Short mmCIF file of C-alpha atoms in Angstrom, two decimals:
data_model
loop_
_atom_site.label_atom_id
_atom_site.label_comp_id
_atom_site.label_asym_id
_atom_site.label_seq_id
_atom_site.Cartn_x
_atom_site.Cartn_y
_atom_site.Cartn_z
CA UNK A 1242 126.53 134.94 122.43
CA UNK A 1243 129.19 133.41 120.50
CA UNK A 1244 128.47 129.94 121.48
CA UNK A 1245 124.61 130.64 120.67
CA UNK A 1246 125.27 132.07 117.04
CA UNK A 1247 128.06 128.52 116.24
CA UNK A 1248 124.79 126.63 117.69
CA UNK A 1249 122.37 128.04 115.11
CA UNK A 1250 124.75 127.81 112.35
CA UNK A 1251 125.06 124.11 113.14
CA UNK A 1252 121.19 123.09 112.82
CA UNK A 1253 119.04 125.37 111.29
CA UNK A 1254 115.04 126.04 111.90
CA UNK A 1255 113.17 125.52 115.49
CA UNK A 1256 114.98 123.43 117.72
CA UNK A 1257 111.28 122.33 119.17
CA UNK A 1258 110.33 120.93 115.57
CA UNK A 1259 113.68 119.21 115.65
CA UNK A 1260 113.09 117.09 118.83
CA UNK A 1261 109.33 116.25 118.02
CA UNK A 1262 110.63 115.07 114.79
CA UNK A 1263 113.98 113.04 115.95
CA UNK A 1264 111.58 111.45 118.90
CA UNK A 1265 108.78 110.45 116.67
CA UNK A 1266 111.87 108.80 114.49
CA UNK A 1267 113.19 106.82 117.46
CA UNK A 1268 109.52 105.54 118.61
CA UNK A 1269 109.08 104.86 114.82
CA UNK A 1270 112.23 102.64 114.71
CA UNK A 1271 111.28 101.08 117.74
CA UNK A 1272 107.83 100.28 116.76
CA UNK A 1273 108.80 99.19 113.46
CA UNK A 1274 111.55 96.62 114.72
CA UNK A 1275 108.45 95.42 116.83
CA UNK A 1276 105.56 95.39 114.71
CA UNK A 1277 107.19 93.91 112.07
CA UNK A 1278 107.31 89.95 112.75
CA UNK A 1279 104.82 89.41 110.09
CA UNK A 1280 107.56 90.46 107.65
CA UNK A 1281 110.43 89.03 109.14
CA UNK A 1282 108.73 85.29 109.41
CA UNK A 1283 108.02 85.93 105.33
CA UNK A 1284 111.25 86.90 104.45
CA UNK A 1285 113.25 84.94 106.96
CA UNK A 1286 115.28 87.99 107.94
CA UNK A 1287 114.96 89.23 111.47
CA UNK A 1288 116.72 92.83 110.88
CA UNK A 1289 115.69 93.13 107.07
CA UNK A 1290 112.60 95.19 107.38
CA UNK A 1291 113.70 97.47 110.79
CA UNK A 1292 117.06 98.32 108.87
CA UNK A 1293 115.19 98.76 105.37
CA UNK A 1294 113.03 101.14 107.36
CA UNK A 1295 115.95 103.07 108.99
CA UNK A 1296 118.00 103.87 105.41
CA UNK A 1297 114.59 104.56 104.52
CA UNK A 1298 114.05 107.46 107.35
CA UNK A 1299 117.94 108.33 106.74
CA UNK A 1300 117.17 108.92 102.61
CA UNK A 1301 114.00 110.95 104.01
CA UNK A 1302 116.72 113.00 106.95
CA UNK A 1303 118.70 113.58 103.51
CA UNK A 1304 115.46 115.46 101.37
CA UNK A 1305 114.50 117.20 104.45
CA UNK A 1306 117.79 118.83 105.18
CA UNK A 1307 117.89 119.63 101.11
CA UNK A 1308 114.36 121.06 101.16
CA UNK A 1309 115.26 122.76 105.11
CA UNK A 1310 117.94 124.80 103.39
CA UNK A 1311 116.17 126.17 99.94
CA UNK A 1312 114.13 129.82 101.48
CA UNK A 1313 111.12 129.95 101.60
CA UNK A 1314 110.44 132.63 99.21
CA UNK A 1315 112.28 129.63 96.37
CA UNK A 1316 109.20 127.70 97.13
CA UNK A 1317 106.73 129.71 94.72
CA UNK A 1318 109.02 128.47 92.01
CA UNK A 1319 108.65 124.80 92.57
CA UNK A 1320 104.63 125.11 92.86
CA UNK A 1321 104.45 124.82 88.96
CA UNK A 1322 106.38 121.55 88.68
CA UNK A 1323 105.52 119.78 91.63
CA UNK A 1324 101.77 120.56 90.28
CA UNK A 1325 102.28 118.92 86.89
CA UNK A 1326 104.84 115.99 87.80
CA UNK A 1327 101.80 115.12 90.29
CA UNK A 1328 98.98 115.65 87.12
CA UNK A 1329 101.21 113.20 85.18
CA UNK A 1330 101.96 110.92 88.00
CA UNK A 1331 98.44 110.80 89.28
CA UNK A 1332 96.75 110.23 85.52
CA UNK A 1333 99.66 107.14 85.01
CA UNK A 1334 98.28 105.56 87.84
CA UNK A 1335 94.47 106.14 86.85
CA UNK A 1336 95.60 103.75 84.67
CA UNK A 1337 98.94 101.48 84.84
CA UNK A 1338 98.63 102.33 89.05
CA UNK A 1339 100.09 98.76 91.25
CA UNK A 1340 97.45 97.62 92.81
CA UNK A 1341 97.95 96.43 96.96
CA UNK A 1342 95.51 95.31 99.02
CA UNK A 1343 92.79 95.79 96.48
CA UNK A 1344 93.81 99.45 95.53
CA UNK A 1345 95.90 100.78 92.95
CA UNK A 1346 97.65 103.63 93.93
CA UNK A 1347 101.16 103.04 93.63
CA UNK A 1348 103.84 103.35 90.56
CA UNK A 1349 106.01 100.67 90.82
CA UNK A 1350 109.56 102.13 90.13
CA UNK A 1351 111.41 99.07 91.40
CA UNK A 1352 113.65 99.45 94.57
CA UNK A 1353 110.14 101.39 95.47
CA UNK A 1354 106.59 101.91 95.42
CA UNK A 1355 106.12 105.20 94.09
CA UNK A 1356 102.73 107.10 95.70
CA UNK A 1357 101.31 109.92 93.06
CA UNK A 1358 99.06 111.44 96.11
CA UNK A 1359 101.53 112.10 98.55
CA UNK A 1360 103.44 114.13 96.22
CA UNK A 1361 100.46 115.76 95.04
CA UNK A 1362 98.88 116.12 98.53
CA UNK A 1363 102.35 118.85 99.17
CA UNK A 1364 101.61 120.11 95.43
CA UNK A 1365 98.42 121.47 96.82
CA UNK A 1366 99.09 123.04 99.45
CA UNK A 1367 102.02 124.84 98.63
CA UNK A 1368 99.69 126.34 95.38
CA UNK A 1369 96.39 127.05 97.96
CA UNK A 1370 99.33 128.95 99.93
CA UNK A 1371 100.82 130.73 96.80
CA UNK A 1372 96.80 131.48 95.59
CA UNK A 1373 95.87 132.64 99.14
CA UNK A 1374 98.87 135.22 99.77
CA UNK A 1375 98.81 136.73 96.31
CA UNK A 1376 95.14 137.53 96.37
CA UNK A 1377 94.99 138.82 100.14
CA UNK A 1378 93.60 142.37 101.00
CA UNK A 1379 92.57 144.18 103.98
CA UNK A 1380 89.64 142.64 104.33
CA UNK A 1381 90.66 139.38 103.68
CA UNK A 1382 91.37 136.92 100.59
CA UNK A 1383 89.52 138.21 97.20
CA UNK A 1384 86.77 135.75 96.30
CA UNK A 1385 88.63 135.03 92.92
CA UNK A 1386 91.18 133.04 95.47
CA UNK A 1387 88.18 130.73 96.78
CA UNK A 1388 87.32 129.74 93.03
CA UNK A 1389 90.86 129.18 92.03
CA UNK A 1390 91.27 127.15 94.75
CA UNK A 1391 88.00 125.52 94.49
CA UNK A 1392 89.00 124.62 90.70
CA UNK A 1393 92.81 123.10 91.52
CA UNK A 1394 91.79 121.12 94.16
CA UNK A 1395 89.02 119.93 92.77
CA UNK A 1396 91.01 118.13 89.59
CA UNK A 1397 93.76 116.58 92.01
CA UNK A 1398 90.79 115.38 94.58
CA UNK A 1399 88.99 113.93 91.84
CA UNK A 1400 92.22 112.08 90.82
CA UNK A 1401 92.98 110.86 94.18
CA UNK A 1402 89.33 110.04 95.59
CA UNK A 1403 88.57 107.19 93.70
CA UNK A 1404 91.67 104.52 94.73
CA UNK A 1405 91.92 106.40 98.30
CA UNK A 1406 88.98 108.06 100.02
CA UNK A 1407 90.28 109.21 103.17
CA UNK A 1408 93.75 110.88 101.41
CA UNK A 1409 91.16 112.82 99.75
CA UNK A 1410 89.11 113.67 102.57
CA UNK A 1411 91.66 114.57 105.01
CA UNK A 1412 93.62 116.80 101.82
CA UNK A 1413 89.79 118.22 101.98
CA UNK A 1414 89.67 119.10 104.70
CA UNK A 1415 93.21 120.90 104.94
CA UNK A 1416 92.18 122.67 102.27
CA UNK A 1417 89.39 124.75 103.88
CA UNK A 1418 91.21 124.89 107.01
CA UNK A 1419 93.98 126.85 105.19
CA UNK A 1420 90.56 128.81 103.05
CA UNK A 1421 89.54 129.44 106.39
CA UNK A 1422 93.29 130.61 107.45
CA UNK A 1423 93.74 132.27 104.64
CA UNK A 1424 90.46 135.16 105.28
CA UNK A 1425 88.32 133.98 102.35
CA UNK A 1426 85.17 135.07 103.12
CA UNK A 1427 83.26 132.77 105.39
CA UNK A 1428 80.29 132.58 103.30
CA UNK A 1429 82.04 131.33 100.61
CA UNK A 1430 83.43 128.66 102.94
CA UNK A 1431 79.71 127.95 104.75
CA UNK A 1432 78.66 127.16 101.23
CA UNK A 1433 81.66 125.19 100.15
CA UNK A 1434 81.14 122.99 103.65
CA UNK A 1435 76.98 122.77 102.55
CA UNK A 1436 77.92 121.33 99.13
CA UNK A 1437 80.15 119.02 100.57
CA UNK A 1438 77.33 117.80 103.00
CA UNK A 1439 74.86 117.20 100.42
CA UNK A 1440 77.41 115.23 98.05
CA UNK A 1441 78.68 113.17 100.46
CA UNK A 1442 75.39 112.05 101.67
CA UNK A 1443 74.72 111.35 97.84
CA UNK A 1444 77.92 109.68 97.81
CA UNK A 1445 77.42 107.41 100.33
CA UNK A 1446 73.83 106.98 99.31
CA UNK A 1447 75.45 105.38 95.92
CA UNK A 1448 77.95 103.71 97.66
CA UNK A 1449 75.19 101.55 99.49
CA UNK A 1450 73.12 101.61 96.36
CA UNK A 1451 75.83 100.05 94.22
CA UNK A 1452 78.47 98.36 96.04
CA UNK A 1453 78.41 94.88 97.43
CA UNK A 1454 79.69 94.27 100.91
CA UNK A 1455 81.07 90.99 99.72
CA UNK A 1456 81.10 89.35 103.76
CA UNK A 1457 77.35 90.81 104.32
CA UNK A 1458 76.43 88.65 101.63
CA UNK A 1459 77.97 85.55 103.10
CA UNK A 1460 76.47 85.78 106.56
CA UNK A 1461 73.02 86.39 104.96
CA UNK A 1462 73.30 83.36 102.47
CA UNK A 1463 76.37 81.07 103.84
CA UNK A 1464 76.52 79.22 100.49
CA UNK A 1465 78.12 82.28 99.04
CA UNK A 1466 80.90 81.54 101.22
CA UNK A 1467 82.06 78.56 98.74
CA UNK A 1468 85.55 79.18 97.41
CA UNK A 1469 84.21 78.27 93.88
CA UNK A 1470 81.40 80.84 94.33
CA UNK A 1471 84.03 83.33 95.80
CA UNK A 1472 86.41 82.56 92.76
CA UNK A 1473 83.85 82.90 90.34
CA UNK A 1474 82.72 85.99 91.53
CA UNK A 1475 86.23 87.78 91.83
CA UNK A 1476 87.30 86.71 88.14
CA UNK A 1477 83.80 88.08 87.03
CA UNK A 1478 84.69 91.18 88.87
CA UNK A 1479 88.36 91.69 87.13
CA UNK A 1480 86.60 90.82 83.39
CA UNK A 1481 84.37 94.04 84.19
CA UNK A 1482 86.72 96.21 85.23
CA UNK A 1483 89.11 95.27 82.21
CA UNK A 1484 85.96 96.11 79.89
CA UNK A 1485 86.20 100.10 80.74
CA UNK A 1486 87.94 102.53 83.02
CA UNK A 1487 84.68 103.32 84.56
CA UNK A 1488 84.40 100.10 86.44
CA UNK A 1489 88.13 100.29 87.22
CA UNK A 1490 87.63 103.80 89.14
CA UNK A 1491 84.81 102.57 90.60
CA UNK A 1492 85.51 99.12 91.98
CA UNK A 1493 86.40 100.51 95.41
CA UNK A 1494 82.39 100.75 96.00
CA UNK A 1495 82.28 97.44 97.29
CA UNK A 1496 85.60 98.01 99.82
CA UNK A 1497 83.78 101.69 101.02
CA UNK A 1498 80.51 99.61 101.97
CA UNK A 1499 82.03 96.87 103.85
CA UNK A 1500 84.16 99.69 105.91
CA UNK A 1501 80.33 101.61 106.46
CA UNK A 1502 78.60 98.85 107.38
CA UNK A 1503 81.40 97.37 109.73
CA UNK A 1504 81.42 101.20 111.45
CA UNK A 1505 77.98 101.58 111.87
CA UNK A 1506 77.05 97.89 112.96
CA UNK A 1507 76.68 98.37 116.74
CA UNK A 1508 75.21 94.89 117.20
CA UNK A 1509 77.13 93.05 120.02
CA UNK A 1510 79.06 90.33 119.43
CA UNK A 1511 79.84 87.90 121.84
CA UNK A 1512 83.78 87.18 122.13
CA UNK A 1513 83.41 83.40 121.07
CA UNK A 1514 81.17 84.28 118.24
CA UNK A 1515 83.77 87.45 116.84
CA UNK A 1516 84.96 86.33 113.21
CA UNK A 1517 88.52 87.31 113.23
CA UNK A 1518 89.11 85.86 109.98
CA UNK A 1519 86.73 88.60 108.30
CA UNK A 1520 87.35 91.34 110.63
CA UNK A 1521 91.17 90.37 111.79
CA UNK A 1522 92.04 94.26 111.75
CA UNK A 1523 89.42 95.24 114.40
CA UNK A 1524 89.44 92.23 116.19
CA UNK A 1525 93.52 92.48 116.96
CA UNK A 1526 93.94 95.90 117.51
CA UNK A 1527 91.15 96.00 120.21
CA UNK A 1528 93.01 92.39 121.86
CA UNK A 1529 96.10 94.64 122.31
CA UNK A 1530 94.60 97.47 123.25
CA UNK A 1531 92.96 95.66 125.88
CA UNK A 1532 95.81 93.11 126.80
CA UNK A 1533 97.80 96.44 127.38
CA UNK A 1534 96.59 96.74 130.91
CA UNK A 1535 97.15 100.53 130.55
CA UNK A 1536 100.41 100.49 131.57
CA UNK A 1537 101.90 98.70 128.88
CA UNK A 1538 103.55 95.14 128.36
CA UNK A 1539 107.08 96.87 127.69
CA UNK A 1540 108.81 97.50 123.91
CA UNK A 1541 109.41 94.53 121.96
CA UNK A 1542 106.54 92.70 124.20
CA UNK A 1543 103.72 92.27 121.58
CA UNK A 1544 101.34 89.44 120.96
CA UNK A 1545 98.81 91.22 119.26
CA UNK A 1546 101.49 91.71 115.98
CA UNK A 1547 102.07 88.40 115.00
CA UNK A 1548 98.01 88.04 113.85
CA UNK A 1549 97.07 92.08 113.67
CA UNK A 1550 97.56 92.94 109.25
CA UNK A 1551 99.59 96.28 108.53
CA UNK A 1552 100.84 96.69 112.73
CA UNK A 1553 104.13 97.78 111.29
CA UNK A 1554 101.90 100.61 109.42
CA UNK A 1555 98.00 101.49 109.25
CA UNK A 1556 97.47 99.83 113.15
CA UNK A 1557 101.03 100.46 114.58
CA UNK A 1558 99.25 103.46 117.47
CA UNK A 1559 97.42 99.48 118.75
CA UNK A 1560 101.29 98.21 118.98
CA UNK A 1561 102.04 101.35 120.95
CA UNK A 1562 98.83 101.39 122.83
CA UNK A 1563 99.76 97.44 123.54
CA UNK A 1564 103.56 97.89 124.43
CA UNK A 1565 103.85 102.01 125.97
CA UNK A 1566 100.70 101.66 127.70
CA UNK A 1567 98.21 104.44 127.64
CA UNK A 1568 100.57 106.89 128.96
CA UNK A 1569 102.87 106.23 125.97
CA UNK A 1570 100.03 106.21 123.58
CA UNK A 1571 99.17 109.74 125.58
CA UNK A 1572 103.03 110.68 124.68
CA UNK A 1573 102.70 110.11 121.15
CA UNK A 1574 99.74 111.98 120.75
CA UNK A 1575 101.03 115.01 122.41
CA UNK A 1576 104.00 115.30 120.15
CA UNK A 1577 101.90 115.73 116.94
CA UNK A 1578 99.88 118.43 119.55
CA UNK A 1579 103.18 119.96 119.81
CA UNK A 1580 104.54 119.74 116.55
CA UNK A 1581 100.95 121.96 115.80
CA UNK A 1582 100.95 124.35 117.97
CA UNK A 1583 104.84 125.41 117.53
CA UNK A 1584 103.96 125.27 113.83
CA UNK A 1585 101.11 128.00 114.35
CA UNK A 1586 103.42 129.81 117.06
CA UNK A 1587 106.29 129.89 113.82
CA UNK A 1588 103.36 131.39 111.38
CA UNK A 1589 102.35 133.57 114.11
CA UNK A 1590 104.96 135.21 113.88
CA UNK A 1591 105.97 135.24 109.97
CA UNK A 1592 105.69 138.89 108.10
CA UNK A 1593 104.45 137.67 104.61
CA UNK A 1594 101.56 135.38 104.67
CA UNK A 1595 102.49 133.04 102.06
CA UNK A 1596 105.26 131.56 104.59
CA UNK A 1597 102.61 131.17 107.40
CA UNK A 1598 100.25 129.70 105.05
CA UNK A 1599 102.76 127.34 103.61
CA UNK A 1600 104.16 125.93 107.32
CA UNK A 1601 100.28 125.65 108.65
CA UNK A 1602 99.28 123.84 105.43
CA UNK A 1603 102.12 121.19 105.99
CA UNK A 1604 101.71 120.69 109.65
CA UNK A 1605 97.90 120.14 109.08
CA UNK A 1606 98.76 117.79 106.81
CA UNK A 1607 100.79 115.85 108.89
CA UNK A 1608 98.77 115.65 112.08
CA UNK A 1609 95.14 116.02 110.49
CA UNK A 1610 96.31 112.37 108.92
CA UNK A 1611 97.62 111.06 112.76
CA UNK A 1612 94.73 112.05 114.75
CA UNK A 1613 92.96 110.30 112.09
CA UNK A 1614 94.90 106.96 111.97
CA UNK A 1615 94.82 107.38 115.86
CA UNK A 1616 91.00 107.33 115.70
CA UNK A 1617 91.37 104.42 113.46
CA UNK A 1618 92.88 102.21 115.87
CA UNK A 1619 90.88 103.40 118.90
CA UNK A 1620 87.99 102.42 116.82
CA UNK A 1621 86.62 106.05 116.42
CA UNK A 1622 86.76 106.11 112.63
CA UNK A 1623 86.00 103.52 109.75
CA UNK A 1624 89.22 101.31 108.80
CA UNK A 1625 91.21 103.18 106.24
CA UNK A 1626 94.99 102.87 104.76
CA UNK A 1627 96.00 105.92 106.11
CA UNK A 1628 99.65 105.14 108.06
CA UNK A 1629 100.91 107.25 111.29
CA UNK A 1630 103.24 109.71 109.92
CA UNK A 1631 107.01 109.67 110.56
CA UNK A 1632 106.27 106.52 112.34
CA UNK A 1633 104.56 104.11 110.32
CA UNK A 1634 106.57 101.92 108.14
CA UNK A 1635 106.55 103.23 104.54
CA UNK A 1636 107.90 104.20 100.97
CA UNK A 1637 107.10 107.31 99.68
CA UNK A 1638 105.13 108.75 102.83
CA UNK A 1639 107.77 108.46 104.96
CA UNK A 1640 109.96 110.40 102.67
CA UNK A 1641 107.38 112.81 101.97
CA UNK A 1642 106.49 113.48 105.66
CA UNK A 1643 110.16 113.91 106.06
CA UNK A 1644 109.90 116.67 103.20
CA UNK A 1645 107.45 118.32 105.08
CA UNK A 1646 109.31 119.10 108.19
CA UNK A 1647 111.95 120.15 106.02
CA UNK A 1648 109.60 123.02 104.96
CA UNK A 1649 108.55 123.88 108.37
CA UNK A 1650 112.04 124.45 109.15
CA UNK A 1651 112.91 126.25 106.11
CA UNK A 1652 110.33 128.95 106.80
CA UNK A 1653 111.09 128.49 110.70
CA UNK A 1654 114.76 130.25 109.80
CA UNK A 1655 114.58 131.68 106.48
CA UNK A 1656 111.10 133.88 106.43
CA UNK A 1657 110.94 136.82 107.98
CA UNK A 1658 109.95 137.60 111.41
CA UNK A 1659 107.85 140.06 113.55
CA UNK A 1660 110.45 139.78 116.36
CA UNK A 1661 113.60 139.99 114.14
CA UNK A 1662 112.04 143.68 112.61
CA UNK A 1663 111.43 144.85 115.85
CA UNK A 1664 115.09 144.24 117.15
CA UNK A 1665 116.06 145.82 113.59
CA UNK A 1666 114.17 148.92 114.23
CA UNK A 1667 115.01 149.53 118.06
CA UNK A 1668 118.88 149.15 116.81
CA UNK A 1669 118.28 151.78 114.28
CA UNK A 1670 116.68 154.20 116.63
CA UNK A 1671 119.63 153.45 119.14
CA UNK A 1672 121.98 154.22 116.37
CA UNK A 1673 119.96 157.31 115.78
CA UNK A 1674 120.12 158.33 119.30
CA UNK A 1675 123.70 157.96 119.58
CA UNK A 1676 124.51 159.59 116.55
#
């Protein structure tokens, strides 16, 4: 008993959450060290990126066990300023954002790449939680709590949906899973998920309307494929988003209809004919997918990275697909599974709701955004940026991720437990017995 109580002391929270995350860690470092050639031939510097990417994980180790060991119930405090440092943040970039890969949505702070909507993305949550477990009754949540939420995540959405779509789709959808969570009134909910239906079919109806799938164009009229034409075309492009802010938020039109009509064209292509210069994200991460032979070519084995863009990041699952094999790729999967399902076992068993609420929100943010980047690679979803969480190469996501698990431990230790009354009240009673 002794030995078991030293244990505890030492590392706090679930010991299950603490071996999904530590193993997702070591595959990420792995990975990473593999994927990563493309950086190492720029820079010249075989270790450089895997050890940048380790102090990286070890600064995000450091915020998790600082955010593991603040209770739960000090959470409600921090809602406030994490909600208006991510306003702020999120309006700067509207406006001064870095741009990479076409889309600004990064402050650059120097030694790193600050990104406004992962803070934000924890910002709303822990207020949804906070909204949800102040307003609940015996019947449910009161339907104030449905248009509260519906207003706060509405302003930060509208922030983050124009430089990244799927961040704000997958925060979305979190949202109403914790609405639904929560016991807001299912109606409410039906409606919300009708409105959302109808707007995005207007959405993408505009996005067809008015963007310009920039490599549709060329096949249709090769001459468009000039490099003067292209030139001319992309400096016209920056002088009309310089005129006004409008064409600045909306400039990622054009990017959102080239991922559509790439999903949705179903043509075949034969294998000698496949442009891999246009569509060099697809193409490589189905070659190692299907040079993996199922069982794998072995870490470190790889051919697929040296030609695949972002396989240290938004494709790395193909690099695991192409190097574990299916089964590892299987592996991988199941930890996020696990890291779910203990999370909702945790909550389960929580007294006050705003802890359970809080550690489902954060887990659903986590593995909502790897199934997704999963489907990605597998070809089951457009092409987005969204990396693999805790594995992926990254600034502030991997820090943030790490932040997260943090806060699943937290409330895995501190909150209050069904299990830890009951024991309370049986040694009462035997107390009362004896006495």
């Amino acid at each position: 008993m002794a030995e078991k109580t030293v244990a505890t002391s030492r590392l706090k929270g679930d010991g299950i959450i603490w071996a999904v995350f530590f193993t997702l860690c070591l595959i990420s470092i792995i990975e990473v060290f593999s994927a990563s050639s493309n950086l190492t031939y720029k820079t010249s510097n075989y270790w450089g990126p895997v050890i940048k990417h380790t102090l990286l994980l070890g600064v995000g180790v450091i915020f998790m066990i600082a955010t593991m060991n603040i209770k739960c119930k000090y959470f409600k405090l921090v809602t406030p300023f994490a909600l208006l440092i991510s306003f702020i943040s999120l309006l700067i970039c509207l406006f001064i954002g870095h741009a990479t890969n076409g889309a600004a949505r990064w402050i650059n702070l120097g030694i790193i790449q600050f990104q406004p909507s992962e803070l934000a993305k924890g910002s709303v949550v822990l207020a949804v939680a906070q909204i949800l477990s102040a307003m609940q009754t015996e019947h449910g949540a009161e339907k104030r709590a449905f248009k509260y939420i519906l207003i706060l995540s509405g302003v930060f959405l509208a922030f983050i949906v124009t430089e990244n779509l799927s961040t704000a789709f997958l925060l979305g959808s979190v949202v109403i899973l914790m609405m639904w969570i929560g016991r807001v009134p299912k109606r409410l909910i039906g409606n919300l998920l009708g409105c959302i239906l109808i707007s995005g079919l207007l959405g993408i109806a505009a996005i067809m309307l008015f963007g310009t799938d920039q490599k549709e164009l060329e096949r249709n009229d090769p001459k468009l494929a000039m490099t003067e034409k292209v030139i001319d075309s992309q400096q016209a492009t920056e002088k009309k988003e310089e005129k006004s802010v409008f064409g600045k938020v909306l400039h990622r039109m054009d990017t959102w209809k080239g991922r559509i009509n790439e999903f949705f064209n179903n043509e075949p292509v034969p294998p000698e004919k496949f442009d891999l210069d246009t569509k060099a994200q697809v193409g490589y991460s189905n070659i190692a997918i299907a040079s993996s032979n199922m069982v794998g070519k072995g870490p470190g084995n790889s051919t697929a990275r040296d030609y695949l863009p972002q396989a240290f990041s938004d494709f790395i699952y193909s690099i695991i697909i192409e190097e574990m094999g299916v089964e590892g790729a299987a592996i991988v999967c199941f930890l996020y599974i696990i890291l779910l399902f203990r999370t909702a076992s945790i909550a389960s068993r929580c007294v006050n709701t705003f802890p359970a609420l809080l550690v489902m929100g954060m887990a659903l943010l986590l593995v909502t955004q790897a199934m997704f980047n999963m489907m990605v690679a597998v070809g089951l979803a457009p092409v987005t940026g969204q990396p693999l969480p805790l594995i992926s190469k990254g600034g502030t996501s991997s820090i943030m991720n790490c932040v997260y698990i943090g806060v699943i431990l937290s409330v895995s230790y501190s909150a209050k437990k069904k299990d830890d009354m009951s024991v309370g009240k049986k040694q009462q009673q035997t107390a009362t017995v004896s006495a």
